[in-house]
CSV table of C-alpha atoms in Angstrom, one decimal:
chain,number,residue,atom,x,y,z
I,22,MET,CA,92.4,99.9,114.5
I,23,ALA,CA,92.7,103.5,115.7
I,24,SER,CA,89.4,103.3,117.6
I,25,SER,CA,90.0,100.0,119.3
I,26,SER,CA,91.2,99.3,122.8
I,27,ILE,CA,94.8,99.1,121.5
I,28,GLY,CA,94.4,102.1,119.2
I,29,TRP,CA,94.5,105.9,119.5
I,30,GLU,CA,91.4,106.2,121.6
I,31,GLU,CA,88.7,103.6,122.2
I,32,LEU,CA,85.3,104.4,120.9
I,33,PRO,CA,82.1,102.3,121.5
I,34,TYR,CA,80.8,100.4,118.6
I,35,ALA,CA,78.0,101.8,116.4
I,36,ARG,CA,75.1,99.3,116.6
I,37,THR,CA,73.4,97.8,113.6
I,38,PRO,CA,71.4,98.6,111.6
I,39,LEU,CA,73.8,101.2,110.0
I,40,GLY,CA,72.7,103.7,107.4
I,41,LEU,CA,74.5,103.5,104.0
I,42,ASP,CA,74.9,107.3,104.1
I,43,ALA,CA,77.3,106.9,107.1
I,44,SER,CA,74.8,108.9,109.2
I,45,ASN,CA,74.9,106.7,112.3
I,46,LEU,CA,78.6,105.8,112.5
I,47,VAL,CA,79.9,106.6,116.0
I,48,PHE,CA,82.7,109.1,115.7
I,49,LYS,CA,84.8,111.6,117.7
I,50,ARG,CA,86.4,114.8,116.6
I,51,LEU,CA,90.0,114.6,117.9
I,52,ASP,CA,91.7,117.5,119.6
I,53,TRP,CA,95.4,117.1,119.1
I,54,PRO,CA,98.5,119.3,118.3
I,55,LYS,CA,98.2,118.8,114.6
I,56,PRO,CA,100.2,120.7,111.9
I,57,SER,CA,98.3,123.6,110.4
I,58,SER,CA,98.2,121.7,107.0
I,59,ILE,CA,95.8,119.1,108.5
I,60,SER,CA,92.2,120.1,109.0
I,61,GLU,CA,89.7,118.4,111.4
I,62,THR,CA,90.5,114.9,112.4
I,63,TYR,CA,87.7,112.4,113.1
I,64,LEU,CA,88.0,109.0,114.6
I,65,LEU,CA,85.4,106.5,113.4
I,66,SER,CA,84.3,103.6,115.5
I,67,GLY,CA,83.5,100.1,114.3
I,68,ALA,CA,80.1,98.4,114.4
I,69,ALA,CA,78.5,95.6,116.4
I,70,THR,CA,75.5,93.4,116.4
I,71,ASP,CA,74.3,91.6,119.5
I,72,ASP,CA,77.1,89.0,118.9
I,73,ASP,CA,79.5,90.2,116.3
I,74,ILE,CA,82.0,93.0,115.8
I,75,MET,CA,84.0,94.7,113.1
I,76,ARG,CA,86.3,97.7,112.8
I,77,GLY,CA,86.9,99.2,109.4
I,78,GLU,CA,84.8,96.9,107.2
I,79,GLU,CA,81.7,99.0,107.8
I,80,THR,CA,83.6,102.0,106.3
I,81,GLU,CA,84.8,99.9,103.4
I,82,ALA,CA,81.3,98.6,102.8
I,83,ILE,CA,79.7,102.1,102.9
I,84,GLY,CA,82.3,103.3,100.4
I,85,LEU,CA,81.9,100.3,98.1
I,86,LEU,CA,78.1,100.5,98.1
I,87,SER,CA,78.1,104.2,97.4
I,88,GLN,CA,79.6,103.4,94.0
I,89,ILE,CA,76.8,101.2,92.7
I,90,PRO,CA,73.0,101.6,92.3
I,91,PRO,CA,71.1,100.7,95.5
I,92,THR,CA,70.6,97.0,95.7
I,93,GLU,CA,68.0,95.4,97.9
I,94,HIS,CA,68.5,92.2,100.0
I,95,CYS,CA,72.1,91.5,99.1
I,96,VAL,CA,75.1,90.2,101.0
I,97,LEU,CA,78.4,92.0,100.7
I,98,ILE,CA,81.4,89.6,101.2
I,99,LEU,CA,84.6,91.2,102.3
I,100,PRO,CA,87.3,88.5,102.4
I,101,GLY,CA,90.2,88.7,104.7
I,102,THR,CA,91.8,87.5,108.0
I,103,HIS,CA,88.3,87.7,109.4
I,104,SER,CA,85.9,87.6,106.5
I,105,LYS,CA,82.8,89.7,107.0
I,106,HIS,CA,79.4,89.0,105.3
I,107,LEU,CA,77.2,92.0,105.6
I,108,LEU,CA,73.4,91.7,104.9
I,109,ILE,CA,72.2,94.8,103.2
I,110,SER,CA,68.5,95.4,103.3
I,111,ASN,CA,66.1,98.4,103.6
I,112,GLY,CA,69.0,100.6,102.5
I,113,ARG,CA,71.0,99.7,105.6
I,114,ILE,CA,73.6,97.2,106.9
I,115,GLU,CA,71.1,95.1,108.8
I,116,THR,CA,73.5,92.6,110.3
I,117,PHE,CA,76.8,90.8,109.6
I,118,ASN,CA,78.7,87.6,110.3
I,119,THR,CA,82.4,86.8,110.7
I,120,TYR,CA,84.3,83.8,109.4
I,121,MET,CA,87.9,83.4,110.6
I,122,THR,CA,88.9,82.1,107.1
I,123,GLY,CA,92.2,84.0,106.6
I,124,GLU,CA,93.4,83.5,110.1
I,125,LEU,CA,92.6,79.7,110.0
I,126,PHE,CA,94.7,79.5,106.8
I,127,ASP,CA,97.6,81.3,108.5
I,128,VAL,CA,97.6,79.3,111.8
I,129,LEU,CA,97.1,76.0,110.0
I,130,THR,CA,99.9,76.5,107.5
I,131,HIS,CA,102.3,77.9,110.2
I,132,HIS,CA,101.5,76.1,113.4
I,133,SER,CA,99.6,72.8,112.8
I,134,ILE,CA,100.6,69.4,111.3
I,135,LEU,CA,99.4,70.8,108.0
I,136,LYS,CA,102.6,72.9,108.0
I,137,VAL,CA,104.6,70.0,106.5
I,138,SER,CA,102.0,69.4,103.8
I,139,THR,CA,101.7,73.0,102.7
I,140,ASN,CA,103.9,75.9,101.9
I,141,ALA,CA,102.8,79.2,103.6
I,142,ASP,CA,105.3,81.1,101.4
I,143,ALA,CA,103.9,79.9,98.1
I,144,PRO,CA,103.8,82.7,95.5
I,145,SER,CA,100.4,84.5,95.2
I,146,SER,CA,100.0,83.6,91.5
I,147,LEU,CA,98.4,80.2,90.7
I,148,ASP,CA,99.2,77.9,87.8
I,149,THR,CA,96.8,75.4,86.2
I,150,ALA,CA,97.7,72.7,88.8
I,151,ASP,CA,97.2,75.1,91.6
I,152,TRP,CA,93.8,76.1,90.4
I,153,LYS,CA,92.8,72.4,90.1
I,154,ALA,CA,93.9,71.8,93.7
I,155,PHE,CA,92.0,75.0,94.8
I,156,ASP,CA,88.8,73.8,93.0
I,157,ASP,CA,89.2,70.3,94.6
I,158,GLY,CA,89.3,72.0,98.0
I,159,VAL,CA,86.2,74.0,97.3
I,160,LEU,CA,84.3,70.9,96.2
I,161,ARG,CA,85.5,68.8,99.1
I,162,ALA,CA,84.3,71.5,101.6
I,163,ALA,CA,81.0,71.7,99.8
I,164,LYS,CA,80.6,67.9,100.0
I,165,SER,CA,81.9,67.2,103.5
I,166,GLY,CA,82.0,70.5,105.4
I,167,LEU,CA,84.9,72.2,107.1
I,168,GLY,CA,85.5,69.9,110.1
I,169,LEU,CA,85.7,66.7,108.1
I,170,SER,CA,87.8,68.2,105.4
I,171,LEU,CA,90.8,69.9,107.0
I,172,PHE,CA,92.8,66.7,107.6
I,173,GLN,CA,92.5,65.9,103.9
I,174,THR,CA,95.2,68.4,103.3
I,175,ARG,CA,97.6,65.9,105.1
I,176,THR,CA,96.2,62.7,103.6
I,177,ARG,CA,96.5,64.0,100.1
I,178,ALA,CA,100.2,64.6,100.8
I,179,ILE,CA,100.7,61.2,102.4
I,180,LEU,CA,98.5,59.0,100.2
I,181,LYS,CA,98.7,60.8,96.9
I,182,GLN,CA,102.0,62.6,97.1
I,183,CYS,CA,100.4,66.0,96.3
I,184,PRO,CA,103.2,68.6,96.5
I,185,PRO,CA,103.0,71.3,99.2
I,186,ALA,CA,102.5,74.2,96.8
I,187,GLN,CA,99.3,72.6,95.4
I,188,ASN,CA,98.2,71.4,98.8
I,189,THR,CA,98.4,75.0,100.0
I,190,ARG,CA,95.8,75.8,97.3
I,191,PHE,CA,93.7,72.9,98.3
I,192,LEU,CA,93.6,74.1,101.9
I,193,SER,CA,92.8,77.6,100.7
I,194,GLY,CA,90.0,76.2,98.6
I,195,LEU,CA,88.7,74.2,101.5
I,196,LEU,CA,88.5,77.2,103.8
I,197,ILE,CA,87.0,79.6,101.3
I,198,GLY,CA,84.6,76.9,100.0
I,199,ALA,CA,83.4,76.1,103.5
I,200,GLU,CA,82.8,79.8,104.1
I,201,LEU,CA,81.0,80.5,100.9
I,202,GLY,CA,79.0,77.2,100.9
I,203,ASP,CA,77.8,78.0,104.4
I,204,ALA,CA,76.8,81.5,103.4
I,205,LEU,CA,75.1,80.4,100.2
I,206,ALA,CA,73.0,77.9,102.3
I,207,ARG,CA,72.1,80.6,104.8
I,208,MET,CA,71.5,83.5,102.4
I,209,THR,CA,69.4,81.9,99.7
I,210,GLY,CA,67.7,84.5,97.5
I,211,ALA,CA,70.2,87.3,98.4
I,212,LYS,CA,72.3,88.9,95.6
I,213,LEU,CA,76.0,88.5,96.4
I,214,LEU,CA,78.5,91.3,96.1
I,215,LEU,CA,82.2,90.6,96.4
I,216,GLY,CA,84.7,93.2,97.6
I,217,GLY,CA,88.1,93.0,99.3
I,218,ALA,CA,91.7,92.9,98.0
I,219,ALA,CA,92.3,91.8,94.4
I,220,HIS,CA,94.1,88.5,95.2
I,221,LEU,CA,91.4,87.3,97.6
I,222,ARG,CA,88.6,88.6,95.4
I,223,ASN,CA,89.9,86.4,92.6
I,224,LEU,CA,90.0,83.3,94.8
I,225,TYR,CA,86.5,84.0,96.1
I,226,ALA,CA,85.1,84.6,92.6
I,227,ARG,CA,86.5,81.3,91.5
I,228,ALA,CA,85.1,79.5,94.5
I,229,LEU,CA,81.6,81.0,93.8
I,230,GLN,CA,81.8,79.8,90.2
I,231,VAL,CA,82.9,76.3,91.3
I,232,LEU,CA,79.9,76.3,93.8
I,233,GLY,CA,77.6,77.2,90.9
I,234,ALA,CA,76.8,80.7,92.2
I,235,LYS,CA,77.5,82.5,89.0
I,236,ASP,CA,75.2,85.5,89.5
I,237,PHE,CA,77.3,87.8,91.7
I,238,TYR,CA,78.7,91.3,91.4
I,239,GLU,CA,82.4,91.6,91.7
I,240,PHE,CA,83.7,95.1,92.6
I,241,SER,CA,86.6,96.3,90.4
I,242,GLU,CA,90.1,97.2,91.6
I,243,SER,CA,89.3,100.8,91.0
I,244,GLN,CA,86.1,100.7,93.0
I,245,ALA,CA,87.9,98.9,95.8
I,246,ALA,CA,90.6,101.6,95.8
I,247,LYS,CA,88.0,104.3,96.1
I,248,ALA,CA,86.0,102.6,98.9
I,249,VAL,CA,87.5,104.2,102.0
I,250,PRO,CA,87.9,107.8,100.6
I,251,ALA,CA,84.3,107.6,99.3
I,252,ALA,CA,83.1,106.6,102.7
I,253,HIS,CA,85.1,109.3,104.4
I,254,ALA,CA,83.6,111.9,102.0
I,255,LEU,CA,80.1,110.6,102.8
I,256,PHE,CA,80.8,110.8,106.4
I,257,LEU,CA,82.2,114.4,106.3
I,258,GLN,CA,79.3,115.5,104.2
I,259,ASN,CA,77.0,114.1,106.8
I,260,VAL,CA,78.9,115.6,109.8
I,261,TRP,CA,79.0,119.0,108.2
I,262,LYS,CA,75.3,118.9,107.6
I,263,ARG,CA,74.7,118.5,111.3
V,240,MET,CA,104.6,56.5,115.8
V,241,ALA,CA,107.1,53.8,115.5
V,242,SER,CA,105.9,52.6,112.1
V,243,SER,CA,105.7,56.1,110.6
V,244,SER,CA,108.2,57.8,108.2
V,245,ILE,CA,109.8,59.5,111.3
V,246,GLY,CA,109.6,56.3,113.5
V,247,TRP,CA,111.7,53.1,113.9
V,248,GLU,CA,110.9,51.7,110.4
V,249,GLU,CA,108.2,52.8,108.0
V,250,LEU,CA,105.6,50.3,107.2
V,251,PRO,CA,102.8,50.6,104.6
V,252,TYR,CA,99.3,51.2,106.0
V,253,ALA,CA,96.9,48.3,106.3
V,254,ARG,CA,93.9,49.0,104.1
V,255,THR,CA,90.3,49.0,105.4
V,256,PRO,CA,88.2,47.0,106.0
V,257,LEU,CA,90.1,45.7,109.0
V,258,GLY,CA,89.1,42.6,110.9
V,259,LEU,CA,88.4,43.1,114.6
V,260,ASP,CA,90.5,40.0,115.3
V,261,ALA,CA,93.6,42.0,114.2
V,262,SER,CA,94.1,39.4,111.5
V,263,ASN,CA,94.9,41.9,108.7
V,264,LEU,CA,97.0,44.5,110.4
V,265,VAL,CA,100.3,45.0,108.5
V,266,PHE,CA,103.2,44.1,110.7
V,267,LYS,CA,106.9,43.3,110.7
V,268,ARG,CA,108.9,41.1,113.0
V,269,LEU,CA,111.9,43.2,113.9
V,270,ASP,CA,115.5,41.8,114.0
V,271,TRP,CA,117.4,43.9,116.5
V,272,PRO,CA,120.1,43.3,119.2
V,273,LYS,CA,117.5,42.9,122.0
V,274,PRO,CA,118.3,41.8,125.5
V,275,SER,CA,117.6,38.2,126.2
V,276,SER,CA,114.7,39.1,128.5
V,277,ILE,CA,112.7,40.5,125.6
V,278,SER,CA,111.1,38.0,123.3
V,279,GLU,CA,109.9,38.7,119.7
V,280,THR,CA,109.3,42.3,118.7
V,281,TYR,CA,106.7,43.2,116.2
V,282,LEU,CA,106.0,46.6,114.6
V,283,LEU,CA,102.4,47.2,113.7
V,284,SER,CA,101.5,49.6,110.9
V,285,GLY,CA,98.6,52.1,110.9
V,286,ALA,CA,95.5,51.9,108.6
V,287,ALA,CA,94.3,53.8,105.6
V,288,THR,CA,91.1,54.2,103.5
V,289,ASP,CA,91.3,55.8,100.1
V,290,ASP,CA,91.5,59.2,101.6
V,291,ASP,CA,92.3,59.0,105.4
V,292,ILE,CA,95.0,57.6,107.6
V,293,MET,CA,95.6,56.7,111.2
V,294,ARG,CA,98.5,55.1,113.2
V,295,GLY,CA,97.7,53.6,116.6
V,296,GLU,CA,93.9,54.2,116.8
V,297,GLU,CA,93.2,51.0,114.9
V,298,THR,CA,95.0,49.1,117.7
V,299,GLU,CA,93.2,51.0,120.4
V,300,ALA,CA,89.9,50.3,118.6
V,301,ILE,CA,90.5,46.6,118.2
V,302,GLY,CA,91.4,46.4,121.9
V,303,LEU,CA,88.4,48.3,123.1
V,304,LEU,CA,86.0,46.4,120.9
V,305,SER,CA,87.4,43.1,122.1
V,306,GLN,CA,86.1,43.9,125.6
V,307,ILE,CA,82.4,44.3,124.7
V,308,PRO,CA,79.9,42.0,122.9
V,309,PRO,CA,79.9,42.4,119.1
V,310,THR,CA,77.9,45.4,118.0
V,311,GLU,CA,76.7,45.9,114.5
V,312,HIS,CA,76.7,49.2,112.7
V,313,CYS,CA,78.2,51.4,115.3
V,314,VAL,CA,80.6,54.3,115.3
V,315,LEU,CA,83.6,54.3,117.7
V,316,ILE,CA,84.7,57.8,118.5
V,317,LEU,CA,88.3,58.2,119.7
V,318,PRO,CA,88.7,61.9,120.7
V,319,GLY,CA,92.2,63.4,120.5
V,320,THR,CA,94.5,65.8,118.6
V,321,HIS,CA,93.1,64.2,115.5
V,322,SER,CA,89.8,62.6,116.5
V,323,LYS,CA,89.0,59.4,114.7
V,324,HIS,CA,85.4,58.1,114.0
V,325,LEU,CA,85.5,54.5,113.0
V,326,LEU,CA,82.5,52.9,111.4
V,327,ILE,CA,82.2,49.3,112.6
V,328,SER,CA,80.0,47.0,110.5
V,329,ASN,CA,80.0,43.3,109.4
V,330,GLY,CA,82.5,42.6,112.2
V,331,ARG,CA,85.1,44.9,110.7
V,332,ILE,CA,86.4,48.5,110.8
V,333,GLU,CA,84.8,49.4,107.4
V,334,THR,CA,86.1,53.0,107.2
V,335,PHE,CA,87.0,56.0,109.3
V,336,ASN,CA,87.1,59.8,109.4
V,337,THR,CA,89.4,62.3,111.0
V,338,TYR,CA,88.5,65.6,112.6
V,339,MET,CA,91.4,67.9,113.7
V,340,THR,CA,89.5,69.0,116.8
V,341,GLY,CA,92.2,68.8,119.4
V,342,GLU,CA,94.8,70.4,117.2
V,343,LEU,CA,92.4,73.2,116.2
V,344,PHE,CA,91.9,73.9,119.9
V,345,ASP,CA,95.6,74.0,120.4
V,346,VAL,CA,96.5,76.3,117.5
V,347,LEU,CA,93.6,78.7,118.1
V,348,THR,CA,94.3,79.1,121.8
V,349,HIS,CA,98.1,79.5,121.2
V,350,HIS,CA,98.5,81.3,117.9
V,351,SER,CA,95.3,83.0,116.8
V,352,ILE,CA,93.5,86.2,117.9
V,353,LEU,CA,91.5,83.9,120.2
V,354,LYS,CA,94.6,83.6,122.4
V,355,VAL,CA,93.7,86.8,124.2
V,356,SER,CA,90.1,85.7,124.8
V,357,THR,CA,91.1,82.2,126.1
V,358,ASN,CA,93.5,80.6,128.5
V,359,ALA,CA,95.3,77.6,127.1
V,360,ASP,CA,96.6,76.8,130.5
V,361,ALA,CA,93.2,76.6,132.2
V,362,PRO,CA,93.0,73.7,134.7
V,363,SER,CA,91.5,70.5,133.4
V,364,SER,CA,88.7,70.4,136.0
V,365,LEU,CA,85.5,72.4,135.1
V,366,ASP,CA,83.3,74.3,137.6
V,367,THR,CA,79.6,75.1,137.0
V,368,ALA,CA,80.3,78.3,135.0
V,369,ASP,CA,82.9,76.4,132.9
V,370,TRP,CA,80.3,73.7,132.1
V,371,LYS,CA,77.7,76.4,131.2
V,372,ALA,CA,80.2,78.0,128.8
V,373,PHE,CA,81.1,74.5,127.3
V,374,ASP,CA,77.4,73.8,126.8
V,375,ASP,CA,76.9,77.2,125.2
V,376,GLY,CA,79.7,76.3,122.7
V,377,VAL,CA,78.2,73.0,121.9
V,378,LEU,CA,74.8,74.6,121.2
V,379,ARG,CA,76.2,77.4,119.2
V,380,ALA,CA,78.1,75.0,116.9
V,381,ALA,CA,74.9,72.9,116.5
V,382,LYS,CA,73.0,76.0,115.5
V,383,SER,CA,75.5,77.7,113.3
V,384,GLY,CA,78.2,75.3,112.3
V,385,LEU,CA,82.0,75.6,112.9
V,386,GLY,CA,83.0,78.3,110.4
V,387,LEU,CA,80.4,80.8,111.6
V,388,SER,CA,81.0,80.1,115.3
V,389,LEU,CA,84.8,80.4,116.0
V,390,PHE,CA,84.9,84.2,116.1
V,391,GLN,CA,82.1,84.1,118.7
V,392,THR,CA,84.9,83.2,121.2
V,393,ARG,CA,86.2,86.7,120.7
V,394,THR,CA,83.0,88.6,120.5
V,395,ARG,CA,81.8,87.0,123.8
V,396,ALA,CA,84.9,88.4,125.4
V,397,ILE,CA,84.5,91.9,123.9
V,398,LEU,CA,80.8,92.3,124.0
V,399,LYS,CA,79.9,90.3,127.1
V,400,GLN,CA,83.1,90.4,129.1
V,401,CYS,CA,83.2,86.6,129.4
V,402,PRO,CA,86.4,85.7,131.2
V,403,PRO,CA,89.2,83.8,129.4
V,404,ALA,CA,88.8,80.6,131.5
V,405,GLN,CA,85.2,80.2,130.5
V,406,ASN,CA,85.8,81.3,127.0
V,407,THR,CA,88.3,78.5,126.7
V,408,ARG,CA,85.5,76.1,127.6
V,409,PHE,CA,83.2,77.8,125.1
V,410,LEU,CA,85.8,77.2,122.3
V,411,SER,CA,86.2,73.6,123.4
V,412,GLY,CA,82.5,73.1,123.3
V,413,LEU,CA,82.3,74.7,119.9
V,414,LEU,CA,84.9,72.4,118.4
V,415,ILE,CA,83.6,69.2,120.0
V,416,GLY,CA,80.0,70.2,119.3
V,417,ALA,CA,80.8,70.8,115.7
V,418,GLU,CA,82.6,67.4,115.4
V,419,LEU,CA,79.8,65.5,117.0
V,420,GLY,CA,77.0,67.4,115.4
V,421,ASP,CA,78.5,66.6,112.0
V,422,ALA,CA,79.0,63.0,112.9
V,423,LEU,CA,75.4,62.6,114.2
V,424,ALA,CA,74.0,64.0,111.0
V,425,ARG,CA,76.1,61.7,108.9
V,426,MET,CA,75.8,58.5,111.0
V,427,THR,CA,72.1,58.5,111.7
V,428,GLY,CA,71.0,55.0,113.0
V,429,ALA,CA,74.5,54.0,114.1
V,430,LYS,CA,75.1,53.2,117.7
V,431,LEU,CA,77.8,55.4,119.2
V,432,LEU,CA,80.7,54.1,121.3
V,433,LEU,CA,83.0,56.6,123.0
V,434,GLY,CA,86.6,55.8,123.9
V,435,GLY,CA,89.7,57.9,124.5
V,436,ALA,CA,91.4,59.5,127.5
V,437,ALA,CA,89.2,60.1,130.6
V,438,HIS,CA,89.2,63.9,130.4
V,439,LEU,CA,88.2,64.0,126.7
V,440,ARG,CA,85.7,61.2,127.1
V,441,ASN,CA,84.0,63.3,129.8
V,442,LEU,CA,83.8,66.4,127.5
V,443,TYR,CA,82.5,64.3,124.6
V,444,ALA,CA,79.9,62.5,126.7
V,445,ARG,CA,78.6,65.9,128.0
V,446,ALA,CA,78.5,67.2,124.4
V,447,LEU,CA,76.5,64.2,123.2
V,448,GLN,CA,74.0,64.7,126.0
V,449,VAL,CA,73.7,68.4,125.2
V,450,LEU,CA,73.1,67.4,121.5
V,451,GLY,CA,70.3,65.0,122.6
V,452,ALA,CA,72.2,61.9,121.7
V,453,LYS,CA,71.8,60.1,125.0
V,454,ASP,CA,72.0,56.5,123.8
V,455,PHE,CA,75.7,55.9,123.5
V,456,TYR,CA,78.1,53.5,125.2
V,457,GLU,CA,81.0,55.1,127.1
V,458,PHE,CA,84.0,52.9,127.7
V,459,SER,CA,85.3,52.8,131.3
V,460,GLU,CA,88.7,53.9,132.4
V,461,SER,CA,89.6,50.3,133.1
V,462,GLN,CA,88.6,49.2,129.6
V,463,ALA,CA,90.5,52.1,128.1
V,464,ALA,CA,93.6,51.1,130.0
V,465,LYS,CA,93.3,47.5,128.8
V,466,ALA,CA,92.7,48.5,125.1
V,467,VAL,CA,96.3,48.4,123.8
V,468,PRO,CA,97.4,45.2,125.7
V,469,ALA,CA,94.2,43.5,124.6
V,470,ALA,CA,94.8,44.3,121.0
V,471,HIS,CA,98.4,43.2,121.2
V,472,ALA,CA,97.3,39.9,122.8
V,473,LEU,CA,94.8,39.4,119.9
V,474,PHE,CA,97.5,40.2,117.4
V,475,LEU,CA,100.1,37.8,118.9
V,476,GLN,CA,97.4,35.0,119.1
V,477,ASN,CA,96.7,35.6,115.5
V,478,VAL,CA,100.4,35.7,114.4
V,479,TRP,CA,101.2,32.5,116.3
V,480,LYS,CA,98.3,30.8,114.7
V,481,ARG,CA,99.8,31.4,111.3
């Protein structure tokens, strides 16, 4: 991230709550030897609560939410390496939580004993058997929780000869199911909004359906593509106003 | 494991329930060109339920339990790379569960973003600040569960400048606290017995105390050292009887 300690220049985090008009993002106007074709350059910081941090997702969230009518008391889920769940209330991002779902999938399929029972290079498209394995993972996590479920990826391979490609989907279902099951239990009554990259959005939408949470709003690919430019436009409009 | 697919010779798993007299372990008498100083050689298999497996812990469990008076309806916890929780009832190992606690600690401290917030080579002794961080991890997992807690290892480093050595203990507390919190919720009413290597036994005993589960039996170092020979003696006694 450009505004992180290993980026262009470190900026402090903006603190929640964050206005959905981008009005209280922390930013810095950069002074650099830019070509004349480039106008002003702004660096936007990330956001922090008392015990969580993000860099970039707050911008994606503001851009996504600017494209739909205002929604009160909802949770915006942004799947990824570090999935973010943002609680939107009173027209603001009130707080957020992080689940290391994507990174757990990565380290477990590459570096743990589950490596031999899965295939980290499985194609991103899922066939019927893959979806069945994914659903089984979601349901297992819902029934038994994350800690008691992970090793099932290995025992399915040993005791039931489940092939690595399907077991990869099972593990994916476990991790996503555990994340969403936990969130659904915590956020009862909140409307769910689902953003993120298309492939992950599909998996999360399927998992929500398997978990019986059918009443959620899924952002379209076109809305997802417009999220960051929309947030930047809001931000510039706000900066120029000042 | 000598009886696994990558060991000396693969044996099928014994199926639970397993008698505590070692009477229904699966074994094979090995025919090999052994020196005359070595008598009969037996290979013992592991054990399986419908959806879980272990190799070796069943022997450790039988050996540990042979050293204490019979206990009804208890859970024997064997911490490790893949922690095993064995439900003992009706004088048998009725079933068991696996938590990947030790391996999660290993892959997260070596291969995930948490690597920079922890120190996988931290010394095994803990000072006061280390224990405080460990307790904080246990309590955090008890409050928020595993999925929502892991990233806290990073945010503590970023937002509160917690040093890597203490954060390593925090992560250890998180993982052990999540395992034990889950088990305590599942196994209400069961007496807890704690085995395993001394260093892990100490951490698990501390976590149980932090979680308010003070009434557990901790095997001594001397009992732990005698576990495998005691199980082998029981097994040979049983084989010779046949």
